[in-house]
Short mmCIF file of C-alpha atoms in Angstrom, two decimals:
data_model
loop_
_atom_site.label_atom_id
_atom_site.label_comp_id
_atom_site.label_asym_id
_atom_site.label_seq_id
_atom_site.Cartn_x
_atom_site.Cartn_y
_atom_site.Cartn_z
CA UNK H 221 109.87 137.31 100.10
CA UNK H 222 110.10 135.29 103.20
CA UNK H 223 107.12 133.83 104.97
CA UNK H 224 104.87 134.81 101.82
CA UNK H 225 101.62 133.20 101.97
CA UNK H 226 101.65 130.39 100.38
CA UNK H 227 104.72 130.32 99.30
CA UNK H 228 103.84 133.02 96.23
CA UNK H 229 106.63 133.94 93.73
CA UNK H 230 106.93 134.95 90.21
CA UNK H 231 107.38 132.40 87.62
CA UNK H 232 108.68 132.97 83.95
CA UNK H 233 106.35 131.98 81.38
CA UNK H 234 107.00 132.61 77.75
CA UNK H 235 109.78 135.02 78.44
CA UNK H 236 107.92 137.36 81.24
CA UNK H 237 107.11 137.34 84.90
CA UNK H 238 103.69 136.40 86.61
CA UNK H 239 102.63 135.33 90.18
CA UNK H 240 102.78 132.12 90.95
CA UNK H 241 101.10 130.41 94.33
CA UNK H 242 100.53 127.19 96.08
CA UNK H 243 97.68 128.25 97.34
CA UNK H 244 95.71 128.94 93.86
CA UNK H 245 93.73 131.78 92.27
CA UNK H 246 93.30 135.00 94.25
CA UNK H 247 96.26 134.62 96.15
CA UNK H 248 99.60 136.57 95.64
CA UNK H 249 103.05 135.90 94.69
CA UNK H 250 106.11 138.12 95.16
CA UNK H 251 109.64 138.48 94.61
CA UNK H 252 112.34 140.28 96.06
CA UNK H 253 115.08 142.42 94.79
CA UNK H 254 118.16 140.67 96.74
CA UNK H 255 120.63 143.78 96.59
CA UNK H 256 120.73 146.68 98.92
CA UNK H 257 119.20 150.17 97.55
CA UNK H 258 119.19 153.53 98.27
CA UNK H 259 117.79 156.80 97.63
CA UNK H 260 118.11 157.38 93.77
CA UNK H 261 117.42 154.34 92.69
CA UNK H 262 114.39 153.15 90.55
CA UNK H 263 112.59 150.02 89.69
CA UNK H 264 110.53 150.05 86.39
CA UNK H 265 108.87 146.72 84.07
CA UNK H 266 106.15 146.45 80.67
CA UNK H 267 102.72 145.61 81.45
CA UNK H 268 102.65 142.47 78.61
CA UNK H 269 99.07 141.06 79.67
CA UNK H 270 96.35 143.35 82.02
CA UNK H 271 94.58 141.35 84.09
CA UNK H 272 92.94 141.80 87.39
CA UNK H 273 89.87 141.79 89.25
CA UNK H 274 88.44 145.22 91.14
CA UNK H 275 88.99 143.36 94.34
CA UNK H 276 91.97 142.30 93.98
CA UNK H 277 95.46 144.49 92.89
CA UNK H 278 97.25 143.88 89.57
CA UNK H 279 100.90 145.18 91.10
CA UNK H 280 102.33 146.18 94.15
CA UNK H 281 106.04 147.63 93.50
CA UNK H 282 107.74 147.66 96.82
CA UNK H 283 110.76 150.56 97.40
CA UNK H 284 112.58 151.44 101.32
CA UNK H 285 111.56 148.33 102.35
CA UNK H 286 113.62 147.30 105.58
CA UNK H 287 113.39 144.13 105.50
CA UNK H 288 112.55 140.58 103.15
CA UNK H 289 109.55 139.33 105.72
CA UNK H 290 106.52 139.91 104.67
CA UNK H 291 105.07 139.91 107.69
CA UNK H 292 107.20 142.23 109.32
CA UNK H 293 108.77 144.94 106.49
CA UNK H 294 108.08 148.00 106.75
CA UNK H 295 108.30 150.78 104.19
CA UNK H 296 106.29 152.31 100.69
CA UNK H 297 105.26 150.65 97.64
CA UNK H 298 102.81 151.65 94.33
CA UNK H 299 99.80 150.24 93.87
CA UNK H 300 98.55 149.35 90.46
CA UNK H 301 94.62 148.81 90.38
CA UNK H 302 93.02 147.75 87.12
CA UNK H 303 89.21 149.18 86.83
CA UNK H 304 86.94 149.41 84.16
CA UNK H 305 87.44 152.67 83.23
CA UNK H 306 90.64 153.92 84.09
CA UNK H 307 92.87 152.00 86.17
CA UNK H 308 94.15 153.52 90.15
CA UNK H 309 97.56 154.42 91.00
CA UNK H 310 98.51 154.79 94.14
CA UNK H 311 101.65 155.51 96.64
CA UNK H 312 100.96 153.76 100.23
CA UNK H 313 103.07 154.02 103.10
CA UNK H 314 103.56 149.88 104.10
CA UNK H 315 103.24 149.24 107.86
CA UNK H 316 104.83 146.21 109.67
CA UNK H 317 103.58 143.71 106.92
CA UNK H 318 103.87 144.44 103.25
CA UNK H 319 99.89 143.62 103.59
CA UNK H 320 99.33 146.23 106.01
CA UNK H 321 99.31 149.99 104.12
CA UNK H 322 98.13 153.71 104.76
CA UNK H 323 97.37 156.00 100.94
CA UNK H 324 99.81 158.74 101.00
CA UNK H 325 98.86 159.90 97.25
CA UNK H 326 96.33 158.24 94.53
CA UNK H 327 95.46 159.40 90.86
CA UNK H 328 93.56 157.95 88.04
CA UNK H 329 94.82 156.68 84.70
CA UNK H 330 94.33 153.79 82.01
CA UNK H 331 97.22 151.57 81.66
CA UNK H 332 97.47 149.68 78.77
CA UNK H 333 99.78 146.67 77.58
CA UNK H 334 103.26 147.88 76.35
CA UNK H 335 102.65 150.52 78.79
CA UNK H 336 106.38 150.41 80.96
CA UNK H 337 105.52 151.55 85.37
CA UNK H 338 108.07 153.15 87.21
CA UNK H 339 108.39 153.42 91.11
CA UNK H 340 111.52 156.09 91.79
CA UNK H 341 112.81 157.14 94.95
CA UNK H 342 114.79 160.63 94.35
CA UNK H 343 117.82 160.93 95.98
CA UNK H 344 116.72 162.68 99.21
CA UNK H 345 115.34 159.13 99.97
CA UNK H 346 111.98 160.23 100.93
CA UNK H 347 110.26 161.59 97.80
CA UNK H 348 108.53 159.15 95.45
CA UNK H 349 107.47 159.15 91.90
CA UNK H 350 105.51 156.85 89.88
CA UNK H 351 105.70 157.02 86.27
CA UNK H 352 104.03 155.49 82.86
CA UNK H 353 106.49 155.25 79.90
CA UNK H 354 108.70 158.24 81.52
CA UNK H 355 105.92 160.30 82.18
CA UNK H 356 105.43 161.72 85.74
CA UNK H 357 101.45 160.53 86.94
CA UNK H 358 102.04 160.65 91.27
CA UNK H 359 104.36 161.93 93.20
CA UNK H 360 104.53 162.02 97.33
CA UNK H 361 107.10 162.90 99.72
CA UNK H 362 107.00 160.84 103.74
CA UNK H 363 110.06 160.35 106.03
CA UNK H 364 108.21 157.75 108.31
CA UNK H 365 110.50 154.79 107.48
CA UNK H 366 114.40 155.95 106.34
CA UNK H 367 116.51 153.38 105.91
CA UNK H 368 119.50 154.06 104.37
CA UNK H 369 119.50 151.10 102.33
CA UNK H 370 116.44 149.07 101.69
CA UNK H 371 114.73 146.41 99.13
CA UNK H 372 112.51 146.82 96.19
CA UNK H 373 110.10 143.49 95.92
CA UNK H 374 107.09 142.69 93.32
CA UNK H 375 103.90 141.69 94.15
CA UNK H 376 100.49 140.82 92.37
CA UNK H 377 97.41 138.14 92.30
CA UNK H 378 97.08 134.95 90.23
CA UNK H 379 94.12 135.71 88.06
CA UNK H 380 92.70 133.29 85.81
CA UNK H 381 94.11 135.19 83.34
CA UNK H 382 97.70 136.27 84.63
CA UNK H 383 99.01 139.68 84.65
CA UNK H 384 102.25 139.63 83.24
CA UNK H 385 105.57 141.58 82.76
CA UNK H 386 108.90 141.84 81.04
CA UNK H 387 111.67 144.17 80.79
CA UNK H 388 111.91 144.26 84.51
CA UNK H 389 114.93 146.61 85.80
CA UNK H 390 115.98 148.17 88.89
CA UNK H 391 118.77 151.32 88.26
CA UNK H 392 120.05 154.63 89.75
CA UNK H 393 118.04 157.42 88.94
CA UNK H 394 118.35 158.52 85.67
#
């Protein structure tokens, strides 16, 4: 992601993903998906290792994005929460900053390690769906931001002990 603060990114440790900042603990790190998507298309990786705080998110997947600056993209992304009981799920609508959000659609459930989170856009290019292994948990439908082709990125804290990841793909809708 450009202009990321502190220069976050994802780093692969012992054959899975997790964020990886300059600027220490607390702070994020993201990646981008560097290929052109459209409506149809779907974005899905295994929780390996939960971690978070409940300040602080445990994954952002990012879909319609317009853009690769964080400061300035635009678009929807699904929210991944770990609680104590069960963890929040949530579809946001992302507005000029992938910091900056409004909640189009929330729901509770536990996630647990092996557990693998989808983020689909259906081919109309303004429903989403957010799935846990297959199953259908949130769905919402916006036409705020369209473009026809946009970027899924990654996002999530450094936590003491790391969230982590593997079995990352992105695909056309099934």
């Amino acid at each position: 992601l450009l202009n990321h603060p502190g220069n976050g990114s994802f780093a692969l440790v012992s054959n899975a993903i997790q964020a990886n900042s300059n600027a220490g603990l607390y702070s994020s790190g993201g990646i981008l998906w560097d290929t052109l998507m459209g409506g149809g298309s779907e974005t899905s990786m295994k929780l390996i290792q939960k971690s978070g705080t409940f300040t602080f998110s445990s994954l952002f997947i990012y879909a319609r994005m317009n853009n690769k600056d964080y400061n300035t993209g635009s678009g929807y992304r699904l929210r991944y929460w770990e609680q104590s009981g069960n963890d929040i799920i949530e579809i946001h609508r992302v507005n000029a900053g992938y910091g900056n959000y409004t909640v189009l659609s929330s729901t509770t459930r536990e996630i647990n390690a092996g557990d693998v989170i989808t983020f689909r856009v259906l081919c109309n290019n303004k429903t989403m769906v957010a799935l846990v292994n297959g199953v259908q948990i949130l769905s919402t439908t916006d036409s705020t931001y369209t473009p026809a082709q946009w970027y899924f990125a990654f996002r999530t804290y450094v936590f003491p002990t790391p969230a982590s990841f593997d079995d990352f793909t992105v695909s056309s809708q099934p």
